[in-house]
Tab-separated table of N, CA, C and O in Angstrom:
chain	number	residue	atom	x	y	z
Y	1	MET	N	193.757	120.337	23.963
Y	1	MET	CA	195.145	120.406	24.028
Y	1	MET	C	195.957	120.855	24.838
Y	1	MET	O	196.951	121.950	25.060
Y	2	SER	N	197.116	120.525	25.805
Y	2	SER	CA	198.442	120.832	26.939
Y	2	SER	C	199.457	121.167	26.430
Y	2	SER	O	200.244	120.183	25.300
Y	3	ARG	N	200.100	122.506	25.918
Y	3	ARG	CA	201.505	121.744	25.821
Y	3	ARG	C	202.378	121.997	26.587
Y	3	ARG	O	202.010	121.489	27.449
Y	4	ARG	N	203.630	120.948	26.071
Y	4	ARG	CA	204.215	121.063	27.468
Y	4	ARG	C	205.937	121.431	27.563
Y	4	ARG	O	206.323	121.910	26.250
Y	5	TRP	N	206.079	121.928	28.292
Y	5	TRP	CA	207.817	122.637	28.248
Y	5	TRP	C	208.995	121.393	28.679
Y	5	TRP	O	208.592	120.333	29.001
Y	6	PRO	N	210.051	122.030	27.668
Y	6	PRO	CA	210.853	121.179	28.104
Y	6	PRO	C	211.661	121.509	29.643
Y	6	PRO	O	210.953	121.965	30.054
Y	7	GLU	N	211.752	120.846	29.959
Y	7	GLU	CA	212.350	120.633	30.961
Y	7	GLU	C	213.474	120.982	31.663
Y	7	GLU	O	213.834	121.505	33.597
Y	8	THR	N	214.177	121.228	31.037
Y	8	THR	CA	215.369	121.778	30.982
Y	8	THR	C	215.835	123.267	30.621
Y	8	THR	O	214.900	123.326	29.594
Y	9	VAL	N	215.356	123.965	31.616
Y	9	VAL	CA	215.680	125.576	29.446
Y	9	VAL	C	216.899	126.276	31.164
Y	9	VAL	O	217.963	126.795	31.637
Y	10	LYS	N	216.802	127.613	29.207
Y	10	LYS	CA	218.455	127.995	29.936
Y	10	LYS	C	217.716	129.777	30.418
Y	10	LYS	O	216.887	130.119	29.442
Y	11	VAL	N	218.185	129.963	31.001
Y	11	VAL	CA	217.769	131.215	32.201
Y	11	VAL	C	219.174	132.808	31.891
Y	11	VAL	O	220.697	132.320	31.736
Y	12	ARG	N	218.760	133.644	31.644
Y	12	ARG	CA	220.087	134.091	31.153
Y	12	ARG	C	219.622	135.916	32.338
Y	12	ARG	O	218.421	135.889	32.897
Y	13	VAL	N	220.375	136.097	33.658
Y	13	VAL	CA	220.323	137.088	34.405
Y	13	VAL	C	220.598	138.211	34.490
Y	13	VAL	O	221.476	139.225	33.480
Y	14	TRP	N	219.918	139.868	34.040
Y	14	TRP	CA	219.663	140.951	34.054
Y	14	TRP	C	220.485	141.094	35.818
Y	14	TRP	O	219.483	141.582	36.549
Y	15	TYR	N	221.598	141.715	35.181
Y	15	TYR	CA	222.116	142.859	36.383
Y	15	TYR	C	222.355	143.906	36.155
Y	15	TYR	O	222.860	144.340	34.611
Y	16	GLY	N	222.215	144.840	37.056
Y	16	GLY	CA	221.925	146.519	36.788
Y	16	GLY	C	221.230	147.073	37.243
Y	16	GLY	O	220.411	146.810	38.275
Y	17	ARG	N	220.447	148.040	36.553
Y	17	ARG	CA	219.302	148.993	36.946
Y	17	ARG	C	218.433	150.309	36.617
Y	17	ARG	O	219.352	150.215	35.354
Y	18	ALA	N	217.383	150.134	36.372
Y	18	ALA	CA	216.631	150.822	34.722
Y	18	ALA	C	216.543	152.024	35.717
Y	18	ALA	O	216.999	152.530	37.209
Y	19	THR	N	217.039	153.216	34.502
Y	19	THR	CA	217.107	154.467	34.526
Y	19	THR	C	216.394	154.990	33.910
Y	19	THR	O	215.451	154.861	32.936
Y	20	ALA	N	216.518	156.598	34.474
Y	20	ALA	CA	215.005	156.946	33.452
Y	20	ALA	C	215.472	157.131	31.514
Y	20	ALA	O	214.201	157.052	30.697
Y	21	GLN	N	217.019	157.034	31.184
Y	21	GLN	CA	218.047	156.377	30.332
Y	21	GLN	C	217.530	155.116	29.494
Y	21	GLN	O	217.817	154.445	28.291
Y	22	GLY	N	216.764	154.057	30.298
Y	22	GLY	CA	216.776	153.067	30.584
Y	22	GLY	C	217.002	151.498	30.940
Y	22	GLY	O	217.722	152.287	32.794
Y	23	TRP	N	217.692	151.067	30.657
Y	23	TRP	CA	218.404	149.778	31.543
Y	23	TRP	C	220.395	149.834	31.292
Y	23	TRP	O	220.904	150.484	30.541
Y	24	GLU	N	220.792	150.154	33.118
Y	24	GLU	CA	222.264	150.475	32.995
Y	24	GLU	C	222.787	149.394	33.598
Y	24	GLU	O	222.615	149.340	34.181
Y	25	ALA	N	223.264	148.594	32.340
Y	25	ALA	CA	223.265	146.960	32.786
Y	25	ALA	C	225.494	147.446	33.366
Y	25	ALA	O	226.217	147.959	33.536
Y	26	TRP	N	225.251	146.723	34.677
Y	26	TRP	CA	226.649	146.280	34.907
Y	26	TRP	C	227.210	145.107	34.063
Y	26	TRP	O	227.163	143.702	35.105
Y	27	LYS	N	228.373	145.783	33.762
Y	27	LYS	CA	229.055	144.629	32.707
Y	27	LYS	C	229.602	143.554	32.973
Y	27	LYS	O	229.249	142.310	32.937
Y	28	ASP	N	230.186	143.455	34.545
Y	28	ASP	CA	230.770	142.146	34.718
Y	28	ASP	C	229.211	140.923	35.694
Y	28	ASP	O	229.953	140.108	35.345
Y	29	TRP	N	228.577	141.460	35.365
Y	29	TRP	CA	227.677	140.253	35.857
Y	29	TRP	C	225.807	140.398	34.464
Y	29	TRP	O	225.362	139.575	33.960
Y	30	ASP	N	225.878	141.457	33.733
Y	30	ASP	CA	225.058	141.436	32.719
Y	30	ASP	C	225.644	140.365	31.762
Y	30	ASP	O	226.017	140.275	31.047
Y	31	GLY	N	223.844	140.002	31.905
Y	31	GLY	CA	223.696	138.653	30.503
Y	31	GLY	C	224.070	137.319	30.892
Y	31	GLY	O	224.411	135.950	30.036
Y	32	TYR	N	224.844	137.296	31.863
Y	32	TYR	CA	225.265	135.784	32.461
Y	32	TYR	C	224.051	134.390	32.631
Y	32	TYR	O	223.068	135.023	32.319
Y	33	THR	N	224.536	133.470	31.430
Y	33	THR	CA	223.261	132.750	32.002
Y	33	THR	C	223.986	131.196	31.893
Y	33	THR	O	224.696	130.690	32.129
Y	34	PHE	N	222.808	130.892	32.201
Y	34	PHE	CA	222.766	129.140	33.150
Y	34	PHE	C	221.372	127.517	32.538
Y	34	PHE	O	221.006	129.008	32.212
Y	35	GLN	N	221.972	127.037	32.902
Y	35	GLN	CA	220.796	126.255	32.464
Y	35	GLN	C	220.773	125.827	33.685
Y	35	GLN	O	221.166	125.215	34.715
Y	36	THR	N	219.186	125.629	33.584
Y	36	THR	CA	218.369	124.744	35.285
Y	36	THR	C	217.712	123.894	35.188
Y	36	THR	O	216.353	124.223	33.549
Y	37	ASP	N	216.208	123.284	36.155
Y	37	ASP	CA	215.166	122.391	35.752
Y	37	ASP	C	214.117	123.585	35.863
Y	37	ASP	O	214.296	124.522	36.624
Y	38	ARG	N	212.730	123.749	35.041
Y	38	ARG	CA	212.367	124.545	35.010
Y	38	ARG	C	211.737	124.078	36.388
Y	38	ARG	O	211.630	125.755	36.970
Y	39	THR	N	211.278	123.342	37.008
Y	39	THR	CA	211.402	123.702	38.950
Y	39	THR	C	211.590	124.441	39.374
Y	39	THR	O	210.877	124.267	40.651
Y	40	ALA	N	213.193	124.705	39.586
Y	40	ALA	CA	213.881	125.663	40.301
Y	40	ALA	C	213.622	127.000	40.182
Y	40	ALA	O	214.191	126.761	41.310
Y	41	LEU	N	213.374	127.052	39.083
Y	41	LEU	CA	212.260	128.366	39.001
Y	41	LEU	C	210.788	129.162	39.781
Y	41	LEU	O	210.014	128.421	39.531
Y	42	THR	N	211.266	129.481	40.673
Y	42	THR	CA	209.775	129.139	42.290
Y	42	THR	C	210.214	130.668	42.068
Y	42	THR	O	209.293	131.699	43.177
Y	43	HIS	N	210.703	131.946	41.346
Y	43	HIS	CA	210.442	133.311	42.191
Y	43	HIS	C	210.584	133.813	41.630
Y	43	HIS	O	211.501	135.352	40.924
Y	44	GLU	N	209.437	134.144	40.259
Y	44	GLU	CA	209.167	134.880	38.858
Y	44	GLU	C	209.600	136.546	40.251
Y	44	GLU	O	208.937	136.910	40.415
Y	45	ARG	N	210.468	137.247	39.015
Y	45	ARG	CA	210.205	138.561	39.242
Y	45	ARG	C	210.031	139.602	38.098
Y	45	ARG	O	210.756	138.738	36.628
Y	46	VAL	N	208.996	140.485	38.336
Y	46	VAL	CA	209.071	141.878	36.959
Y	46	VAL	C	209.906	143.195	37.419
Y	46	VAL	O	209.625	143.055	38.503
Y	47	MET	N	210.163	143.616	36.904
Y	47	MET	CA	210.840	144.530	36.894
Y	47	MET	C	210.472	145.882	35.203
Y	47	MET	O	210.784	145.810	34.855
Y	48	PRO	N	209.385	146.455	35.758
Y	48	PRO	CA	209.104	147.487	34.527
Y	48	PRO	C	210.186	147.858	33.907
Y	48	PRO	O	210.979	148.887	35.526
Y	49	LEU	N	210.480	148.294	32.640
Y	49	LEU	CA	211.379	149.910	33.026
Y	49	LEU	C	210.550	151.105	32.280
Y	49	LEU	O	209.195	150.677	32.136
Y	50	PHE	N	211.085	151.939	33.499
Y	50	PHE	CA	209.619	153.621	32.869
Y	50	PHE	C	210.854	154.136	32.048
Y	50	PHE	O	211.709	154.729	32.460
Y	51	LYS	N	210.361	155.295	31.049
Y	51	LYS	CA	210.868	156.662	30.312
Y	51	LYS	C	210.724	157.584	30.791
Y	51	LYS	O	209.683	157.780	31.488
């Protein structure tokens, strides 16, 4: 059985930087959300956090 994902997804944008204490959010931008078509998401990014 294959799993079907919705065509439209809600995206949350993280703006800020990783620090030794955790994530430092840039308040004016961090948390911005929008909806888009799943096929438009082509550049997956991973940001590992280190302590």
